[in-house]
Structure formats: C-alpha cells, structure tokens
C-alpha positions as semicolon CSV with decimal commas, in nm:
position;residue;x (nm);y (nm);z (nm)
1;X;6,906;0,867;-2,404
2;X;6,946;0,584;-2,164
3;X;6,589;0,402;-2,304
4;X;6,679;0,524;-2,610
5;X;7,019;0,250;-2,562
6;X;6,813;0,000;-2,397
7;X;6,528;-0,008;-2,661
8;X;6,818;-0,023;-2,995
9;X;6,966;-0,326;-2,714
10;X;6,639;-0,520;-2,709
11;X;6,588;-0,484;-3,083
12;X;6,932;-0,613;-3,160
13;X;6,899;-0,915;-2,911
14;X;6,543;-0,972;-3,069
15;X;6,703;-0,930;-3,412
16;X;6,957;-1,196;-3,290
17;X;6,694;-1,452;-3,176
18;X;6,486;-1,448;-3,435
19;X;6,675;-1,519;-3,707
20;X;7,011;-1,716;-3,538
21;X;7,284;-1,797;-3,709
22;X;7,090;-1,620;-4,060
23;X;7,150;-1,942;-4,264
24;X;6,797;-2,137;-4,316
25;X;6,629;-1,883;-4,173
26;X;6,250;-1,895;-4,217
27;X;6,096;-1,556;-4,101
28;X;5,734;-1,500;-4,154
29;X;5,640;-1,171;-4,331
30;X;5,462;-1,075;-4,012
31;X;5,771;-1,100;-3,783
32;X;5,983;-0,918;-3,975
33;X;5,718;-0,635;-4,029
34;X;5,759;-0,672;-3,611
35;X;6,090;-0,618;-3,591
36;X;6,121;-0,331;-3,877
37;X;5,847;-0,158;-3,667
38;X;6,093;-0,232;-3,387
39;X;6,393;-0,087;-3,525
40;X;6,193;0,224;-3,634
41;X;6,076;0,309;-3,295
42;X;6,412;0,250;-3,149
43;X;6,607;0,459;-3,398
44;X;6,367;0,709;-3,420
45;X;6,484;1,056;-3,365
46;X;6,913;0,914;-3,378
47;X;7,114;1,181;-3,522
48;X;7,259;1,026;-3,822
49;X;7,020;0,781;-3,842
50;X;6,779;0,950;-4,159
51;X;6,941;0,713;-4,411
52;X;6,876;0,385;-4,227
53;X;6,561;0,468;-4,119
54;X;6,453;0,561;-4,454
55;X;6,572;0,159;-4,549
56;X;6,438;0,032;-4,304
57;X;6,077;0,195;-4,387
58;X;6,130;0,125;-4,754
59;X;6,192;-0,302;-4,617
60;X;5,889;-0,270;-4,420
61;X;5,695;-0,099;-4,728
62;X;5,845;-0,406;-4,969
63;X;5,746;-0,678;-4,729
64;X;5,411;-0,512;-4,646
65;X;5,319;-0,532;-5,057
66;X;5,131;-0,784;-5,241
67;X;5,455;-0,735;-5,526
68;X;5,725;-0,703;-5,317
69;X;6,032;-0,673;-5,549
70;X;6,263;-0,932;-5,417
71;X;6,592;-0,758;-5,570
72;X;6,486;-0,413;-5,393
73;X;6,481;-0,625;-5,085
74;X;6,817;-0,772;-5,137
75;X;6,967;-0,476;-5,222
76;X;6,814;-0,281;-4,871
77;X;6,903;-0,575;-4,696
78;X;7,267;-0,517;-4,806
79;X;7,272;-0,157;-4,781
80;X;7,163;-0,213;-4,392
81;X;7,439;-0,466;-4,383
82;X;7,699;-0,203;-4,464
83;X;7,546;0,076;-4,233
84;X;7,571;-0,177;-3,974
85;X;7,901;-0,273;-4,030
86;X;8,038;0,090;-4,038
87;X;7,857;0,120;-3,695
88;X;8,020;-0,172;-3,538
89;X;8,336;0,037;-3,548
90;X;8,249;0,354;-3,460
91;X;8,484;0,423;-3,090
92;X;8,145;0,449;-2,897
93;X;8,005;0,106;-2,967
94;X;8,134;-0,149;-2,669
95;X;8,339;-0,436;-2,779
96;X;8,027;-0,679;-2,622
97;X;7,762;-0,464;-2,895
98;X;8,011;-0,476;-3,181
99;X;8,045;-0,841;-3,135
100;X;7,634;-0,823;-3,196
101;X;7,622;-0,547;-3,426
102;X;7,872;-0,813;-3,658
103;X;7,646;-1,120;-3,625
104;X;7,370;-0,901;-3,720
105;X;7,596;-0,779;-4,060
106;X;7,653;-1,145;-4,143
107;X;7,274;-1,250;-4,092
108;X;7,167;-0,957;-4,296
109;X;7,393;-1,058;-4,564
110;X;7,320;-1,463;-4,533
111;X;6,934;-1,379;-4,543
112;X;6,951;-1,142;-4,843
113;X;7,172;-1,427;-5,020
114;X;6,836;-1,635;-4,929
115;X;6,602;-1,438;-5,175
C-alpha cells in the first residue's frame, strides 16, 4: 500500500507540474496520454476506484483517436473534476494532499473550459 501512496503522490505532483496554474495550458497529446497512463497504473487495483479509472481510460481512448470528440472530453474532464473534489474531503486525505487534490479540481475544470 505504501508504493501504492507514493506512486498516486508522484502522479499528482507530475499532474501539478505539467499543467500549473491550468489557465493557458498547452499540453501535447503525447503528455497527457503520459500522465493518463500514469494515473492508470497508480490507481490500478484502488477499491472504489472502477469509475475513475474507467474515465480516465475512456480520456486516454479520446485523446489517442484521430476524431476525438472534444465535448466527450470536456465532459470526462469534468466528471474527474468532481471525483476529485469528493476525494479531497474524504477524513483520510492529509490537509497538505487536499490542498493538491483542489488545485488539481480547478486545473481540470480551467483546462476542460479550454476545449
């Protein structure tokens, strides 16, 4: 379980370089396949984790297509803003990765606003 923390840790500080504050953010297609892959691998096998994993496969699948569908992106990008939110304050999550887990909500939501 301990990697298992440390790997979702690296993703989310990755997540948090890569796209900063989430406003002008220019992410190549490649680099966010990179991190999806990421967040798969880190979240595989989390109880309670099905339905975001699912999203986050169906991103990857969008971004990954020659027609990617730039409302079904929006809307996963949204719908892994609100599972993220609800996360950031669950009693578990340390004030220090709730702090993160909102920045990542409110890039999520600036970068879907983007498309």
């Amino acid at each position: 379980m301990e990697t298992q923390t440390t790997l979702e840790h690296r993703m989310l500080n990755d997540m948090l370089g890569a796209f900063g504050e989430g406003h002008t953010t220019v992410v190549s297609a490649e680099q966010g396949i990179l991190l999806l892959e990421g967040w798969i691998n880190a979240l595989q096998g989390d109880i309670g984790a099905e339905r975001i994993l699912d999203e986050l496969r169906q991103l990857r699948d969008q971004i990954k297509s020659d027609h990617c569908d730039n409302d079904k992106v929006r809307h996963l990008l949204l719908s892994l803003a609100s599972h993220t939110s609800a996360i950031s304050h669950e009693p578990r999550v340390d004030p220090a990765t709730a702090d993160q887990l909102k920045q990542l909500v409110n890039i999520l939501r600036n970068f879907s606003s983007q498309l």
